[in-house]
Amino acid sequence: MYAAGSRGHSPAFLQPQNGNGHRSPGYVPGKVVPLRPPPPPKNHASAKLTSTSQEAPTTFAFSPEEQQTPREDRKQQRHKNTFICFAITSFSFFVALAVILGISSKYAPDENCPDQNPRLRNWDPGQDSAKHVVIKEGDMFRLTSDATVDSIVIQDGGLLVFGDAEDGSRNVTLRTRYILIQDGGALHIGAEKCRYRSKATITLYGKSDEGESMPTFGKKFIGVEAGGTLELHGARRTSWTMLARTLHSSGLPFGSYTFEKDFSRGLNVRVIDQDTARVLENEKFDTHEYHNESRRLQEFLRAQDPGRIIAIAVGDSAVKSLLQGTIQMIQDRLGSKLIQGLGYRQAWALVGVIDGGSSSCNESVRNYENHSTGGKALAQGEFYTLEGQKFSVTAYSEWIEGISLSGFRVEIADGVKLHLLDDVSSWEAGDRIVVASTDYSMYQAEEFTLLPCSECSRFQVKVKETPQFLHVGEIIDGIDMRAEVGILTRNVVIQGEMETSCYAENQCQFFDFDTFGGHVMIEKNFTSVHLSYVEMKHMGQQHLGRYPVHFHLCGDVDSKGGYRHPASVDGLSIHHSFSRCITVHGTNGLLIKDTIGFDTLGHCFFLEDGVEQRNILFHNLGLLTKPGTLLPTDRNSSMCTIMRDGVFGNYVPVPTTDCMAVSTFWIAHPNNHLISNAAAGSQDAGIWYLFHKEPTGESTGLQLLEKPELTPLGIFYNNRVHSNFKAGLFVDKGVKTTNSSASDPREYLCLDNSARFRPHQDADPEKPRVAAVIDRLIAFKNNDNGAWVRGGDIIVQNSAFADNGKGLTFASDGSFPSDEGSSQEVSESLFVGESKNYGSQGGQNKYMGTGGIDQKPRTLPRNRTFPIRGFQIYDGPIHLTKSTFKKYMPTPDRYSSAIGFLMKNSWQTTPRNNVSLVKFGPQVSLNVFFGKPGPWFEDCELDGDKNSIFHDVDGSVTGYKDAYVGRMDNYLIRHPNCINVTKWNAVVCSGTYAQVYVQTWNTPNLSMIITRDEYPSHPMVLRGINQRAISPQYQPVVMLEKGYTIHWTGPAPRITFLYLVNFNKDDWIRVGLCYPSNTSFQVTFGFLQRQNGSLSRMEDYEPAQSMEELQRKPSERKFYFDSGTGLLFLYLRAHSHRDGHSYCSSQGCERVKIQAATDSKDISNCMAKAYPQYYRKPSAVKRMPAMLVGLCQGCGTHQMVFTSDPHKSYLPVRFQSPGKAETQRGEPSVISVNGTDFTFRSAGVLLLVVDACRVPFRLTEKKMFLPADVSQMEEYLKTSIPPRSIVLLSTRGEMKQMNISDSLVLLGLVKPAHLHSKDGIVFLGFSGNFKPSWTKLFTSPAEQGLGVLEQYVPLQMEDYECPRAGSVHRRDLELLQQASKVL
């Protein structure tokens, strides 16, 4: 818009300055107060008419009488004249107004467009790299041509605007070392309501070792100080979308084909499927030497179906024994005209179509002279697949210096067509796009250049390059694995000018390319900053504070900070950059939306100091996030150990614990909002939530009212994470907030394991916990963890995990007794072990193996032998409920289980882990697995390994309701009626269970041996959580109402603490601790208060005179020492109630302290004396339940599909197409629609018609065509299918008379399909004016069948033209609006 200057001069496109320059009335720091120009002067014609109407009439003198008579006449005449004048004037006014409006609508400048400000002067500074430009008050420049200057400072009302052209024809490039926008200065390229149409480029040049460095900003920058305005607005376009159809390696569904061989004598033949470009047959016929080979070729061609593509190439020579009948066959079926006269050693090649005639035949022949043919006999034909992809078939033959060569190629032609989910009509030929990896390696992301494509719909583009990897474009096994596709090109570009290689002090030991790019830095109290649809490439520097976009200590940049138009970043493309993507540093309330970060170094979307809050990240895409050097958490292993300037002394960092945390989204405070983002490939993590103990960096010393660890989580909704190495989502840890020192030599800001997420209301630990909700997470193809979540309370819901090393791991928020106990729950979620996303080799995928489901080759996480787990329990308590597990099948190389436990776990596991309402698919062999000694599990002898346990609340895991599942060799939890499940290495038992937390003082390397009185021959040896600790901790799980003895592998500890963990009131066990016979004791009880470590209600235990006395009074504080066996007996009984998930009672943690006085240093193991004296016959405290029968009602998630566009409805469709052998065994053919099966067992065709506009789905037609009736199908398909219908078709048996190829074109195929000799046919089509990308035809050769096929068909798409389509409920947009409201 236009704004009046401070001195009343003509309007300028300026926002008011937020500094010391010219300010508008009502100025408030940080606020944007739009100014509008004064009304334009009136039209000259209008002014003239107004003046005339106001002139006084001329008068003459008359007598009163004379005056009286004419006065009436004059009065009447005057009225008449007035009316006429008014009419004429009005008519003239409206004519003039119409002309003015017509002119203004055509020629008047748009007040929303900054370059149309009439006060702007065209500015051409030329090409002068020494020129220092200062744009100040009164300078209002429009840059209309290329320019090079040293630097530009805009200040005190100065204005620089890039000139535009209505047709977008202008191309302006400004080269400068830096642009500094100071108080009152403004730089505009377009505006939000008048987007820039032409091409504008700002190139920041200069080397790191030349030129001056500006205070605060450094070099190669655009800097915005207080009071500055930066408004950059490129043309709006779809920023990123997803594939709607799988993009295959080479662009063809079965890959490209290349073959070349020397001296392959005779006629080399290839048969290619005209529908898929697949090479079906590969034959060589030595027609030079053998007549029988000629006859074989004749029969071979006779047997081919019409329409097949045939490629033939001569190797060496082929005519000596080539029979006339064979020649005639080649002429008749392939249309050859050159085969008849083919001579000795002539090179001949042909590409033709069976029964296609000479018009479909392309052939070439070259004569053999002097051991050469002087070039190739080259034949080529071009064809289309059923999906509309153009491909070429090439055959060639030649002699080169006495060597005969022949070969074939099948490859894409004229580019590869991509089918996309959203409207991409704003993308143009020449634009660059990136397609994300859908496999374990992020390096399978690929860049492409768009080609012109007149035949493409608004959902399609064509790319120039050939894909090297498979990129999934489907929902597979119910989980959305469609690859993200982002456009990198924008018409407004900010870029760094780069050198050809690394130089100077730019970390060249790690990078062989120049990393000193440009950067944009915004400081506090700017007036207005909005960046939208700008391309930023070669930005960022491997120096702190130099990032592509950097909001530096800006405070509140939304309405809370006084901004009527909150700062935002929208639709940016940041790629091939050298330090992060967007850094939010000491800044709150920033909206980052629709932005792509691709191929960058270090954390990409980066919240820096742990103080940043209320920032919104909405629908952003980050991929190929590589390690950088700036912070320890950015670094990879080699950087971590080499870069040691920040450590103390000779300390060598440990990469796995100090570094190796680079993440696409680095969220340093939980009070931020992540909605509909995609983290599609990082060296370490996709999304990492960490928790600063205190502010760091330049925010050090800032007093936070709310600790991040205690602050409730902001909105987390509909985010997807895949192709990350360490984890898709990681919620855990913090950074070291102290400098390195002798006591802690690690570097400042290295990764630290001390923080735990414990969200409470108002971040007050005395107030109730507030569950952090992770809603709609999709995690697939992450090498290690789909998600690792530590803390509590935390709820993961409506989420899906597939093809991860471990799907989801829950870990508790702390350690007993400081941890008060919390819960973690996962519900309404889906876990898939091995999906039909088989992956492809390449990138950094190192491991291929055989799948456990179908024995097909597939890429694997971590290692070929790595044990895959769907849901992993670390310690607990956890609650797994209403979830479904599919496709966990072990192989000879590796274990694969739906539920598993952390391997090599020295920590505790609680019996309060609850599992209920879970469902296991038929291809789940191991519902749960407790590990076995061997690779990865090692010896399985750590404390947590031995005590692994969970509660099967309803029997949905084991078939036994209210049973506990533990490791098979754990006799602390068993009774005689327990059920062993050998393949799980598990035992299923009834009973009630709790834990005893045992801590000894000053006893390093001491192991504890605990034995249940009923199983003395099966003791459990516990090494302690940290065996080298001065005060070891042990935490066995015990069956309640049983007796136990405790022994030691060394001298008995002098001080021992026993805590009752997860004991409810009146729960009890009896323990006997081994001591030397001459020991004296002081035993005390008290309640430990976790918050301050104090003790309350302390009592002393009194000695009992006998075991009988102790047993008669188990509720009293008594102990009995049997000096004969050396056992100190006492009852551990809970006297107070325990609430919720707390480990301890509401009164505190009930603790027993044993102080032993003895001078003995002997090993204290009383086993030999204790038993059989204290042996008890094994018994069950609680009866073992009967095994359940029937299906589990209500088990599993009710959701059948998990997508990243949850506002859309998808119809799950499943086909079961058996082959001849399965059919003979009686297996049915099935079409399943949304879980409803339609089964048929007789030969024929089942046709289902579904209303594409109804949710839930509505079946409108079910029709069965028997073999005798299939000839009627074509007419039915052409005339009887209602518009806006989904067509589902499946055959059973061979349908010889079925000719429906042409009618399938009307239902979505690009061309008629080859359906001859097909035993299995499955088709998904659509009746309507739209050809959706999901239409598909599947066929199988005779007798083979297609097996099981799953497809997910979108309903109520806009292009279906559904009548009365209701408004779409967009939960993501609702949450965006909710997050944008400042409380």
CSV table of N, CA and C in Angstrom, one decimal, residues 710-753:
chain,number,residue,atom,x,y,z
A,710,LEU,N,9.0,-29.7,32.8
A,710,LEU,CA,7.7,-29.8,33.4
A,710,LEU,C,6.6,-29.2,32.6
A,711,THR,N,7.0,-28.5,31.5
A,711,THR,CA,6.0,-27.8,30.7
A,711,THR,C,5.2,-28.8,29.8
A,712,PRO,N,3.9,-28.6,29.8
A,712,PRO,CA,3.0,-29.5,28.9
A,712,PRO,C,3.4,-29.3,27.4
A,713,LEU,N,3.2,-30.4,26.7
A,713,LEU,CA,3.6,-30.4,25.3
A,713,LEU,C,2.6,-29.6,24.5
A,714,GLY,N,3.1,-28.8,23.5
A,714,GLY,CA,2.2,-28.1,22.6
A,714,GLY,C,1.5,-29.1,21.7
A,715,ILE,N,0.9,-28.6,20.6
A,715,ILE,CA,0.2,-29.5,19.7
A,715,ILE,C,1.1,-30.4,18.9
A,716,PHE,N,0.9,-31.7,18.9
A,716,PHE,CA,1.6,-32.6,18.0
A,716,PHE,C,0.6,-33.4,17.3
A,717,TYR,N,0.4,-33.1,16.0
A,717,TYR,CA,-0.7,-33.7,15.2
A,717,TYR,C,-0.2,-34.0,13.8
A,718,ASN,N,-0.4,-35.2,13.4
A,718,ASN,CA,-0.3,-35.6,12.0
A,718,ASN,C,1.1,-35.3,11.4
A,719,ASN,N,2.1,-35.7,12.1
A,719,ASN,CA,3.5,-35.6,11.6
A,719,ASN,C,4.0,-37.0,11.1
A,720,ARG,N,4.9,-37.0,10.1
A,720,ARG,CA,5.4,-38.2,9.6
A,720,ARG,C,6.9,-38.2,9.6
A,721,VAL,N,7.5,-39.3,9.9
A,721,VAL,CA,8.9,-39.4,10.1
A,721,VAL,C,9.4,-40.7,9.4
A,722,HIS,N,10.4,-40.6,8.5
A,722,HIS,CA,10.8,-41.8,7.9
A,722,HIS,C,12.2,-41.6,7.3
A,723,SER,N,12.9,-42.7,7.0
A,723,SER,CA,14.2,-42.7,6.4
A,723,SER,C,15.3,-42.0,7.3
A,724,ASN,N,15.1,-42.1,8.6
A,724,ASN,CA,16.1,-41.6,9.5
A,724,ASN,C,16.9,-42.7,10.1
A,725,PHE,N,18.1,-42.4,10.5
A,725,PHE,CA,18.9,-43.5,11.0
A,725,PHE,C,18.7,-43.9,12.4
A,726,LYS,N,18.8,-42.9,13.3
A,726,LYS,CA,18.6,-43.2,14.7
A,726,LYS,C,17.2,-43.4,15.1
A,727,ALA,N,16.3,-42.4,14.8
A,727,ALA,CA,14.9,-42.5,15.2
A,727,ALA,C,14.1,-41.5,14.4
A,728,GLY,N,12.9,-41.9,14.1
A,728,GLY,CA,12.0,-41.0,13.5
A,728,GLY,C,11.6,-39.9,14.4
A,729,LEU,N,11.0,-40.3,15.6
A,729,LEU,CA,10.7,-39.3,16.7
A,729,LEU,C,11.5,-39.7,17.9
A,730,PHE,N,12.2,-38.7,18.5
A,730,PHE,CA,13.0,-38.9,19.7
A,730,PHE,C,12.5,-37.9,20.8
A,731,VAL,N,12.0,-38.4,21.9
A,731,VAL,CA,11.6,-37.6,23.0
A,731,VAL,C,12.4,-38.0,24.2
A,732,ASP,N,13.5,-37.2,24.5
A,732,ASP,CA,14.4,-37.6,25.5
A,732,ASP,C,15.6,-36.7,25.5
A,733,LYS,N,16.3,-36.7,26.7
A,733,LYS,CA,17.6,-36.1,26.8
A,733,LYS,C,17.5,-34.6,26.8
A,734,GLY,N,18.7,-34.0,27.0
A,734,GLY,CA,18.9,-32.5,27.0
A,734,GLY,C,20.3,-32.3,26.5
A,735,VAL,N,20.8,-31.1,26.8
A,735,VAL,CA,22.2,-30.7,26.5
A,735,VAL,C,22.9,-30.3,27.7
A,736,LYS,N,24.2,-30.4,27.7
A,736,LYS,CA,25.0,-30.0,28.9
A,736,LYS,C,25.0,-28.5,29.0
A,737,THR,N,24.6,-28.0,30.1
A,737,THR,CA,24.5,-26.5,30.2
A,737,THR,C,25.6,-25.8,31.0
A,738,THR,N,26.7,-26.6,31.3
A,738,THR,CA,27.8,-26.0,32.0
A,738,THR,C,29.1,-26.2,31.1
A,739,ASN,N,30.0,-25.3,31.3
A,739,ASN,CA,31.3,-25.4,30.5
A,739,ASN,C,32.1,-26.6,31.0
A,740,SER,N,33.0,-27.0,30.1
A,740,SER,CA,33.8,-28.2,30.4
A,740,SER,C,34.7,-27.8,31.6
A,741,SER,N,35.0,-28.9,32.4
A,741,SER,CA,35.8,-28.7,33.6
A,741,SER,C,36.4,-30.0,33.9
A,742,ALA,N,37.3,-30.0,34.9
A,742,ALA,CA,37.9,-31.2,35.4
A,742,ALA,C,36.9,-32.2,35.9
A,743,SER,N,35.8,-31.7,36.5
A,743,SER,CA,34.8,-32.6,37.0
A,743,SER,C,33.9,-33.1,36.0
A,744,ASP,N,33.7,-32.4,34.9
A,744,ASP,CA,32.9,-32.8,33.7
A,744,ASP,C,33.6,-32.3,32.5
A,745,PRO,N,34.5,-33.1,31.9
A,745,PRO,CA,35.3,-32.5,30.8
A,745,PRO,C,34.5,-32.5,29.4
A,746,ARG,N,33.3,-32.9,29.4
A,746,ARG,CA,32.5,-32.8,28.1
A,746,ARG,C,32.3,-31.4,27.7
A,747,GLU,N,32.1,-31.3,26.4
A,747,GLU,CA,31.9,-29.9,25.8
A,747,GLU,C,30.6,-29.3,26.2
A,748,TYR,N,30.5,-28.0,26.3
A,748,TYR,CA,29.3,-27.3,26.5
A,748,TYR,C,28.3,-27.6,25.3
A,749,LEU,N,27.1,-27.9,25.7
A,749,LEU,CA,26.0,-28.2,24.7
A,749,LEU,C,26.1,-29.5,24.0
A,750,CYS,N,27.0,-30.4,24.6
A,750,CYS,CA,26.9,-31.8,24.1
A,750,CYS,C,25.7,-32.4,24.6
A,751,LEU,N,25.3,-33.6,24.0
A,751,LEU,CA,24.2,-34.3,24.4
A,751,LEU,C,24.3,-34.7,25.9
A,752,ASP,N,23.2,-34.7,26.6
A,752,ASP,CA,23.2,-35.0,28.0
A,752,ASP,C,22.0,-35.8,28.4
A,753,ASN,N,22.2,-36.7,29.3
A,753,ASN,CA,21.1,-37.7,29.6
A,753,ASN,C,20.4,-37.4,30.9
